[in-house]
CSV table of C-alpha atoms in Angstrom, one decimal:
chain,number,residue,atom,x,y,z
M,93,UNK,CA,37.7,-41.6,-58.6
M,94,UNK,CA,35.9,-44.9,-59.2
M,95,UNK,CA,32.2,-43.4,-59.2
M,96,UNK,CA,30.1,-45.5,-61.3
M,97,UNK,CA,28.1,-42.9,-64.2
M,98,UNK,CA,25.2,-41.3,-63.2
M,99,UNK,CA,22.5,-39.9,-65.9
M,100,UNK,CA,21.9,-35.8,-65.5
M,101,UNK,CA,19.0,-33.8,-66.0
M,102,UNK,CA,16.5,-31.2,-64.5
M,103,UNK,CA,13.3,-31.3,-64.0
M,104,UNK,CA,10.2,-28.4,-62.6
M,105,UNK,CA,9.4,-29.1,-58.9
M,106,UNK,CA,7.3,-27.7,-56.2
M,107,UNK,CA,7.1,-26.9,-52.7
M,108,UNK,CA,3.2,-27.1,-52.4
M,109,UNK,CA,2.2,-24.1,-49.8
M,110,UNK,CA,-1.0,-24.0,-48.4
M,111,UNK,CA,-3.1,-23.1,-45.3
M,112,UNK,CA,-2.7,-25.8,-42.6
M,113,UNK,CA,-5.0,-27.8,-40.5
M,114,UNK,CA,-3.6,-26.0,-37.4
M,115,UNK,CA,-3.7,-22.4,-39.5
M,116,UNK,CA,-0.4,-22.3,-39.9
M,117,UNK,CA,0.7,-20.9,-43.8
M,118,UNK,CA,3.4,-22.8,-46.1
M,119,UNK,CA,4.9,-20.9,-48.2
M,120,UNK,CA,4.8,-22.1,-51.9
M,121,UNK,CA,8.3,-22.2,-53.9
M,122,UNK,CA,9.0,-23.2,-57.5
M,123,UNK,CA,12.1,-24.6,-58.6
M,124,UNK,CA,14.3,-27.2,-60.3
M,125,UNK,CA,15.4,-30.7,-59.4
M,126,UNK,CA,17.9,-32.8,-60.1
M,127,UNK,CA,16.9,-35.8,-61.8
M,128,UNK,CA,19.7,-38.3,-61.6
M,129,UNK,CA,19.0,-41.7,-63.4
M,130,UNK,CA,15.6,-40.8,-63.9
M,131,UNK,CA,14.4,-40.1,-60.3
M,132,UNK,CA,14.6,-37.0,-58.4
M,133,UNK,CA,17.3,-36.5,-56.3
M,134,UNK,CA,15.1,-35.1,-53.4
M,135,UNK,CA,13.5,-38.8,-53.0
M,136,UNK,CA,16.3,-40.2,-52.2
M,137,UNK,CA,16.8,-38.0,-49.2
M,138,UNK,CA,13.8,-39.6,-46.8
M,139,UNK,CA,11.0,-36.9,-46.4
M,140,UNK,CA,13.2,-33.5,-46.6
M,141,UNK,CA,11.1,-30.7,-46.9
M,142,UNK,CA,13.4,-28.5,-49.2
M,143,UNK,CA,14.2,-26.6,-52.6
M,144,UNK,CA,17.1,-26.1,-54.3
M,145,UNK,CA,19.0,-23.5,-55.1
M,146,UNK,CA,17.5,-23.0,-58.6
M,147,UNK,CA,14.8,-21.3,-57.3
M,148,UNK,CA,11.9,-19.5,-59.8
M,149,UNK,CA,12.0,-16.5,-57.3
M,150,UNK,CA,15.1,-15.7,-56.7
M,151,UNK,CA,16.6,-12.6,-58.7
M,152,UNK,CA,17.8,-13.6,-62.1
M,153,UNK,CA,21.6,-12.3,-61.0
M,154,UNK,CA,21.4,-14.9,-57.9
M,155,UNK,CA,20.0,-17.7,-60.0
M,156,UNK,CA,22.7,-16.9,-63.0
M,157,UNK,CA,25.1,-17.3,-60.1
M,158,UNK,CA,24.0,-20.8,-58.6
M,159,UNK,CA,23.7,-22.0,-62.1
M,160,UNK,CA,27.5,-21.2,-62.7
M,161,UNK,CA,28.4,-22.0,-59.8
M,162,UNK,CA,27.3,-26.2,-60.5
M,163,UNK,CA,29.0,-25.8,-63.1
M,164,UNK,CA,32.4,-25.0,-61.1
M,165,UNK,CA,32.7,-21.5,-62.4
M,166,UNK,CA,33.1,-19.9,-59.6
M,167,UNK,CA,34.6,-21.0,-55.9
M,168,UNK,CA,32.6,-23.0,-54.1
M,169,UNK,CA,30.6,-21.4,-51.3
M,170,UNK,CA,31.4,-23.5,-48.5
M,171,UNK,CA,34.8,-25.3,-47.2
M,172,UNK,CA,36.1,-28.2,-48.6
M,173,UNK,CA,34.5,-27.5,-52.1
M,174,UNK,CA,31.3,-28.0,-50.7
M,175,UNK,CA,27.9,-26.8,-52.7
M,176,UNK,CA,24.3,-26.6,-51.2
M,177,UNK,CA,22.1,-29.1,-53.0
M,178,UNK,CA,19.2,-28.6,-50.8
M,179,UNK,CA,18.1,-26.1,-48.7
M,180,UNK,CA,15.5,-24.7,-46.1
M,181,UNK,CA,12.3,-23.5,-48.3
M,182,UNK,CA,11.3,-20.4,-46.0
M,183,UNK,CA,14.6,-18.6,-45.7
M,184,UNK,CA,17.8,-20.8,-47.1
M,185,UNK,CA,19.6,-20.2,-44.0
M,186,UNK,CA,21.9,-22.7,-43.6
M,187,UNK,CA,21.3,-22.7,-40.1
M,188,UNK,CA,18.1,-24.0,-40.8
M,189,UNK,CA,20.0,-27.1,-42.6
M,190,UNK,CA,21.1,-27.9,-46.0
M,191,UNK,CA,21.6,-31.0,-48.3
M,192,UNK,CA,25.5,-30.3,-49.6
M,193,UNK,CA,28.0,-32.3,-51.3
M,194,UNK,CA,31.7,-32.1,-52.3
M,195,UNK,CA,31.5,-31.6,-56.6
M,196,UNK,CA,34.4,-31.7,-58.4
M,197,UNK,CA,35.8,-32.0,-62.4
M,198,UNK,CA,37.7,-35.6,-63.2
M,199,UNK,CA,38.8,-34.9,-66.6
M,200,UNK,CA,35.7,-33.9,-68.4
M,201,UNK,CA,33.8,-35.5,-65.9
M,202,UNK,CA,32.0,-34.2,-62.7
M,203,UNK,CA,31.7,-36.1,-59.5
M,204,UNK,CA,29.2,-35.1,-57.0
M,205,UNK,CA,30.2,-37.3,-53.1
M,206,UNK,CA,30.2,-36.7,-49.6
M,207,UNK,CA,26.3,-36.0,-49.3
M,208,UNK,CA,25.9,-34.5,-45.7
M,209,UNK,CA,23.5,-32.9,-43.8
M,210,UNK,CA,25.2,-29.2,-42.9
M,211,UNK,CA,23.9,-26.2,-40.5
M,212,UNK,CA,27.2,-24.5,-40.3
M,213,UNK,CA,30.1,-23.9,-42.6
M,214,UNK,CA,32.4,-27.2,-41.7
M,215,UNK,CA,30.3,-30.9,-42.4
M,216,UNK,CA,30.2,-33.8,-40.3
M,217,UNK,CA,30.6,-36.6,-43.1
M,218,UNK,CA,30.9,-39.0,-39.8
M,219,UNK,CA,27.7,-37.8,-37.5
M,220,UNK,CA,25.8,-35.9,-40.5
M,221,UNK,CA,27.0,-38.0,-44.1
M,222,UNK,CA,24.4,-39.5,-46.1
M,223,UNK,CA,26.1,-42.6,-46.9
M,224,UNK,CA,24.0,-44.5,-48.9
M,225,UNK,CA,24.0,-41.6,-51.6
M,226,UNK,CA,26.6,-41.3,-54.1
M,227,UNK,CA,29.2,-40.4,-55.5
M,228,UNK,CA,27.6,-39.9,-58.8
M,229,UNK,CA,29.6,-39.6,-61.9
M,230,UNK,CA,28.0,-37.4,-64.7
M,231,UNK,CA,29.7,-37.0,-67.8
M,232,UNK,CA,30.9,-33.6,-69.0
M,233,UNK,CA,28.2,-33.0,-72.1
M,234,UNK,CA,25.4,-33.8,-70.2
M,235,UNK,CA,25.8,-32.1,-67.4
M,236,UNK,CA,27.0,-29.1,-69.2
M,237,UNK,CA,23.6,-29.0,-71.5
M,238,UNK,CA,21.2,-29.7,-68.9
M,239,UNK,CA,22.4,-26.8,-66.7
M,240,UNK,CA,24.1,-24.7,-69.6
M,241,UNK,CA,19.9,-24.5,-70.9
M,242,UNK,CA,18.9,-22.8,-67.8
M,243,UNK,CA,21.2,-20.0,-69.1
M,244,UNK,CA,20.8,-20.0,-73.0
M,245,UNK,CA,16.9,-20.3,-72.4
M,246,UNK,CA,14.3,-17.6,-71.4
M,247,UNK,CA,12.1,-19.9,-70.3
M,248,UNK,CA,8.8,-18.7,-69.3
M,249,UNK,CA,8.5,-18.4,-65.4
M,250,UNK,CA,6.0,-20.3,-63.4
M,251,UNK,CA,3.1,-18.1,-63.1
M,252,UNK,CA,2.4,-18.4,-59.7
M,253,UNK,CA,-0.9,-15.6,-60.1
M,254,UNK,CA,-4.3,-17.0,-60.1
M,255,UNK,CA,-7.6,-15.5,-61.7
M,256,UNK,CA,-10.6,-15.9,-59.0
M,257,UNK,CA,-14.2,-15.6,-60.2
M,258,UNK,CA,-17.1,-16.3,-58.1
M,259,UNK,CA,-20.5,-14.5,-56.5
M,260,UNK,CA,-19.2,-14.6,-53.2
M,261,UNK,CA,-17.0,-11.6,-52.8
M,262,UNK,CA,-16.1,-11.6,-49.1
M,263,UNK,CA,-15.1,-15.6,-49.3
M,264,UNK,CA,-12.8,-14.3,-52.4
M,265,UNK,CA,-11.1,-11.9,-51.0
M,266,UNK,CA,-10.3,-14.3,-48.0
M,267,UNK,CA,-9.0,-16.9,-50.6
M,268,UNK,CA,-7.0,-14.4,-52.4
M,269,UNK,CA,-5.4,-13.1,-48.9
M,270,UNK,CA,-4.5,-16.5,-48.2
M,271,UNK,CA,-3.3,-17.1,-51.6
M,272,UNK,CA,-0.9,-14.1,-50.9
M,273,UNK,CA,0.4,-15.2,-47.7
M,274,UNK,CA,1.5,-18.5,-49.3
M,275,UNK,CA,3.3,-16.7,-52.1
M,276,UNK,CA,1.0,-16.8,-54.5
M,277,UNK,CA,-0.6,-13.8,-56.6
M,278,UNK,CA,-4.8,-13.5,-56.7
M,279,UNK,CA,-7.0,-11.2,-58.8
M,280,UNK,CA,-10.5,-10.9,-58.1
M,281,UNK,CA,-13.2,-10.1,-61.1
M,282,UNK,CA,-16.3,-11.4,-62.7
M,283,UNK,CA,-15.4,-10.7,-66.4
M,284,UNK,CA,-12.0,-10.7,-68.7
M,285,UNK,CA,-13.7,-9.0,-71.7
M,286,UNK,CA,-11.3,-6.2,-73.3
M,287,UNK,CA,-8.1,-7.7,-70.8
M,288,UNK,CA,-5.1,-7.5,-72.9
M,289,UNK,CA,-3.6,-11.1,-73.5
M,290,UNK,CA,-0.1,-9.8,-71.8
M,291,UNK,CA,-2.3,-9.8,-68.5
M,292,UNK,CA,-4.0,-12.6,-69.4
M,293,UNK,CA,-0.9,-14.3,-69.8
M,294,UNK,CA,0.1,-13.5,-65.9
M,295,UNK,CA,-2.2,-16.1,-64.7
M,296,UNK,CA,-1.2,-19.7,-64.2
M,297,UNK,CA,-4.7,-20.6,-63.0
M,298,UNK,CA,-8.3,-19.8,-63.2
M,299,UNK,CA,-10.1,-20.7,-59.9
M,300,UNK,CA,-14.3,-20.4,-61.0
M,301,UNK,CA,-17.2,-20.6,-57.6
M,302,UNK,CA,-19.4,-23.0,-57.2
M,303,UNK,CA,-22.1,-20.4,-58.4
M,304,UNK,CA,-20.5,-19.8,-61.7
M,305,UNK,CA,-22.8,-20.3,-64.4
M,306,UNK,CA,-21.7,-22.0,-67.6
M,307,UNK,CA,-21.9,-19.1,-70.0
M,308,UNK,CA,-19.9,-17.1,-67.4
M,309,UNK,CA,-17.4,-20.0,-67.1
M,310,UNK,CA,-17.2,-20.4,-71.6
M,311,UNK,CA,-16.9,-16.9,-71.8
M,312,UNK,CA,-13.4,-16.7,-70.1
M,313,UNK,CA,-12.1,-20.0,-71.2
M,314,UNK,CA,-12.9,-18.2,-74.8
M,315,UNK,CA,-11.4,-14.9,-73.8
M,316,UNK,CA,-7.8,-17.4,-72.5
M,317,UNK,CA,-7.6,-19.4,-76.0
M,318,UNK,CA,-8.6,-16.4,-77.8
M,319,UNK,CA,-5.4,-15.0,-75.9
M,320,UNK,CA,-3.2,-18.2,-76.8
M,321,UNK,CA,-2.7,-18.6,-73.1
M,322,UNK,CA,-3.0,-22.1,-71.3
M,323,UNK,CA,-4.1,-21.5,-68.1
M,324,UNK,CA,-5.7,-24.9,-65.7
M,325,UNK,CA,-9.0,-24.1,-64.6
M,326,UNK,CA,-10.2,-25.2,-60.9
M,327,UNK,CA,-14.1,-25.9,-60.3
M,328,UNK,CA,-14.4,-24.9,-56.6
M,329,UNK,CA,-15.5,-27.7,-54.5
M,330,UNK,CA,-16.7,-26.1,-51.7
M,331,UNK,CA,-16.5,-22.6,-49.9
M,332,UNK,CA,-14.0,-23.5,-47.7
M,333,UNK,CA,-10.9,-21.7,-47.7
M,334,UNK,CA,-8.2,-23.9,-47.1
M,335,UNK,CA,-9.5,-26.6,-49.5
M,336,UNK,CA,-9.6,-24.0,-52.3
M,337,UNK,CA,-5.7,-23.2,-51.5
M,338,UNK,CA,-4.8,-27.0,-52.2
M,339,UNK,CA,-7.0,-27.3,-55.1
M,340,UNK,CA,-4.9,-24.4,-56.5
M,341,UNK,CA,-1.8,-25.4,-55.4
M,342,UNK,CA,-2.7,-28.9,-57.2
M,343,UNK,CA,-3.3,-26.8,-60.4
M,344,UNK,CA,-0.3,-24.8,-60.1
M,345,UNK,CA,2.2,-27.9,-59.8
M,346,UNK,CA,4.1,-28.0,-63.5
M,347,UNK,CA,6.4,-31.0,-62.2
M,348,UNK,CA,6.3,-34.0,-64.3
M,349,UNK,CA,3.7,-36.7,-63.3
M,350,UNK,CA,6.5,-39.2,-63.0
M,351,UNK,CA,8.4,-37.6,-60.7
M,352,UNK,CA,6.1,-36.9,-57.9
M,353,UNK,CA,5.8,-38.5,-54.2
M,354,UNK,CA,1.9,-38.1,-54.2
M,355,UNK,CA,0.4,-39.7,-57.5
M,356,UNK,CA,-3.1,-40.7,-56.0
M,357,UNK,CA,-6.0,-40.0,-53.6
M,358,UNK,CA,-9.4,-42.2,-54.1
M,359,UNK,CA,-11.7,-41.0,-51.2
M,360,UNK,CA,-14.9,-43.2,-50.8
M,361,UNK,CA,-16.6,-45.8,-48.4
M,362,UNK,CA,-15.1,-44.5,-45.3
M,363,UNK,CA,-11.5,-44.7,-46.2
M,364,UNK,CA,-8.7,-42.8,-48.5
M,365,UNK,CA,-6.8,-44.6,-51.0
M,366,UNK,CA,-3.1,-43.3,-51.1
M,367,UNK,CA,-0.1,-44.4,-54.0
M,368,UNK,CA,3.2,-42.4,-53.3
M,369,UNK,CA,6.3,-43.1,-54.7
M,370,UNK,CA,9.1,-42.9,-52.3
M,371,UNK,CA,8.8,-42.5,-48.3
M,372,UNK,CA,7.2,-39.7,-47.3
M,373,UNK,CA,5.6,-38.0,-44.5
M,374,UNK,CA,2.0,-37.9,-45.9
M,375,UNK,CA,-1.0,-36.1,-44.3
M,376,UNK,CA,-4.7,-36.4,-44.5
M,377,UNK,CA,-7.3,-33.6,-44.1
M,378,UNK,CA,-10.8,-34.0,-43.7
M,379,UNK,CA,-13.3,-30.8,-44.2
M,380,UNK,CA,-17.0,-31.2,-44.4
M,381,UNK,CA,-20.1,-28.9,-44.1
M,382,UNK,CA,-22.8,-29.3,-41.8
M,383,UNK,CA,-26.3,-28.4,-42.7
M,384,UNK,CA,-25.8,-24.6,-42.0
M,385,UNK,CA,-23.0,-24.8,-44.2
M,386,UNK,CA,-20.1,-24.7,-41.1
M,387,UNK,CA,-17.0,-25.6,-41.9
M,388,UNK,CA,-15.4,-28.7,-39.9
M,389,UNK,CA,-12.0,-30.1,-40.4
M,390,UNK,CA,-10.4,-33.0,-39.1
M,391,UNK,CA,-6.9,-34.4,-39.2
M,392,UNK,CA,-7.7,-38.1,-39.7
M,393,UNK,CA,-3.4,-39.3,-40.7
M,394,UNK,CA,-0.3,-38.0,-40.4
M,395,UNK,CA,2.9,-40.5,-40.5
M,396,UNK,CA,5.2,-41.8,-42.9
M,397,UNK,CA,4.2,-44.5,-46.0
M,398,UNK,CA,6.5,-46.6,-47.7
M,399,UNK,CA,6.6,-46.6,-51.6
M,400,UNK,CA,3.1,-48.0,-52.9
M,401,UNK,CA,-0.9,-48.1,-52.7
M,402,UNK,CA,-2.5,-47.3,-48.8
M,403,UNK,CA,-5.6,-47.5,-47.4
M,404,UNK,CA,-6.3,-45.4,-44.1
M,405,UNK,CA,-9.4,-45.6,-42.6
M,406,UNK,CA,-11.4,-42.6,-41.7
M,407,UNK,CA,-13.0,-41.4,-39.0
M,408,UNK,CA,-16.8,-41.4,-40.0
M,409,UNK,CA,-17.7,-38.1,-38.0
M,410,UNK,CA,-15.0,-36.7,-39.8
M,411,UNK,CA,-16.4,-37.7,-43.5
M,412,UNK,CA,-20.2,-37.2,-42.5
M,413,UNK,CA,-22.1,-35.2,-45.1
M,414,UNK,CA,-20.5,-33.4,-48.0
M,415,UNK,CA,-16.9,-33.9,-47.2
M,416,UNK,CA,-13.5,-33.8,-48.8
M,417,UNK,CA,-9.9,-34.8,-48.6
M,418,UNK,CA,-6.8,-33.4,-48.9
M,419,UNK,CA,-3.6,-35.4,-49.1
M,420,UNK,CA,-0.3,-33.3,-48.7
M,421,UNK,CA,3.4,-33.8,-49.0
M,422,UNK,CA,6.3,-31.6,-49.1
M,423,UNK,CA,6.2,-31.6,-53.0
M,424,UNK,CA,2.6,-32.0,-54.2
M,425,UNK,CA,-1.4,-31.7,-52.6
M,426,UNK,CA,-4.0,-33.9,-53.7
M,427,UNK,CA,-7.5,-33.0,-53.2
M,428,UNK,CA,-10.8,-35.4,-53.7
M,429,UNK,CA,-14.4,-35.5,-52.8
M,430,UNK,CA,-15.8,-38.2,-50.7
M,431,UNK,CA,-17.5,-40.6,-53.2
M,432,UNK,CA,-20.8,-41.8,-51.7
């Protein structure tokens, strides 16, 4: 075969879940990526909203499994020695789609071709191929040490649990619900003191309430370090439930600056300032609260942006009073307050 080589690696990714505009719940999902010379597969595939099969959640059997199976230790799951690359986020039907490809050995070499978009077991290279992808060539070594790590490792999971402290109880326990829904694990309380650091070490995230005073907020940092656990720690903009969920799903994204589609969001006089780094379907969320402290929220963009900087306009009713914005993509959530 006369694929050109291709450089190899993995890197952590996420699906970023999260309470929608329209209440619908995305579910969040952890996982690795390919990174083929230096850029994530996934980009490369337009605005695909999917994981691969190296999952954080799946059982460690399945995910011993899929590992192996890259590496063409056991027969390919599909006809025509097809493997899924890519697949749907919720359920990983491949009736819901998939990303596959044709891998194969060359002497010590592996070939990945034939990218095609596939919802039964036979692909469509004609109707469905991607043909402006591959074939990549990787050579033996490196693609046997990136994915053979996977299996000599016991890395640490992603925690996906988060730590909520706050005065307002009955908001908490909505943000935690929602949390839940979305995959991810909250835990209510006011004080850590006497928590064992193997429970402390559970907890990806520490989400602190707006009413959170500062000896409060120093006394559980100090209870984490004392711990040797590195936890992010989210200051609550506002009490709005939705916007708390992509602040935390912003903390809980591990994925290499680099080598995400969302790397900015600027929101001040009137507009949002937007940098992404490959096409992608991008939308905007404005939520503001009146002076009796209602929640409003506004869809203000929602479309597809080429590689670079953007600046959208937005709606002034939708920005009036103490308002923020939430940027969201497949992979990542940005959230920023309007600047006045």
């Amino acid at each position: 075969m006369s694929a050109a080589y291709a450089t190899f690696g993995l890197a952590p990714a996420m699906r970023a879940g999260g309470v929608l505009a329209n209440g619908v719940f995305q579910v969040h999902r952890d996982f690795v990526d390919f990174i083929v010379d230096g850029r994530p597969l996934l980009f490369q595939l337009s605005d695909l909203d999917a994981v691969s099969p190296l999952a954080s959640d799946v059982p460690p059997a399945i995910f011993t499994a899929q590992v192996r199976s890259l590496l063409l230790e056991a027969d390919a799951p599909l006809p025509g020695g097809r493997y899924v690359i890519y697949g749907c986020p919720d359920c990983a039907d491949l009736a819901c789609g998939a990303v596959t490809a044709a891998i194969a050995r060359d002497g010590d070499d592996y070939i990945w071709r034939d990218f095609a978009w596939q919802t039964d077991e036979h692909a469509d290279l004609e109707l469905n191929g991607y043909h402006g992808i591959g074939p990549f060539r990787f050579q033996g070594d490196e693609y046997r040490a990136a994915l053979g790590s996977l299996l000599r490792e016991a890395a640490e999971a992603p925690r996906r649990r988060v730590l909520l402290v706050g005065a307002r109880v009955a908001l908490l326990a909505r943000l935690a619900a929602a949390l839940r829904t979305i995959g991810v694990g909250a835990d209510i309380t006011d004080d850590v003191d006497g928590v064992p650091a193997d429970e402390l070490r559970a907890y990806g995230a520490v989400a602190f309430g707006r009413a959170v005073g500062e000896e409060q907020r120093a006394r559980i940092r100090r209870a984490f370090t004392d711990a040797g656990v590195d936890v992010t720690y989210v200051d609550g903009l506002a009490p709005i439930v939705p916007l708390l969920v992509a602040q935390i799903e912003h903390a809980l994204d591990r994925s290499p600056l680099d080598r995400r589609r969302l790397t900015r969001l600027v929101a001040a006089d009137g507009e949002a300032g937007v940098e992404v780094t490959s096409p992608c379907r991008v939308q905007l969320t404005a939520y503001r609260l009146d002076r009796l402290y209602r929640t409003h929220t506004h869809e203000v963009f929602d479309g597809v942006l080429e590689p670079g900087r953007h600046r959208i306009p937005l709606d002034a009713k939708a920005v009036k009073g103490e308002a923020f914005v939430v940027a969201r993509t497949s992979g990542s959530v940005l959230v920023e307050p309007m600047a006045r």
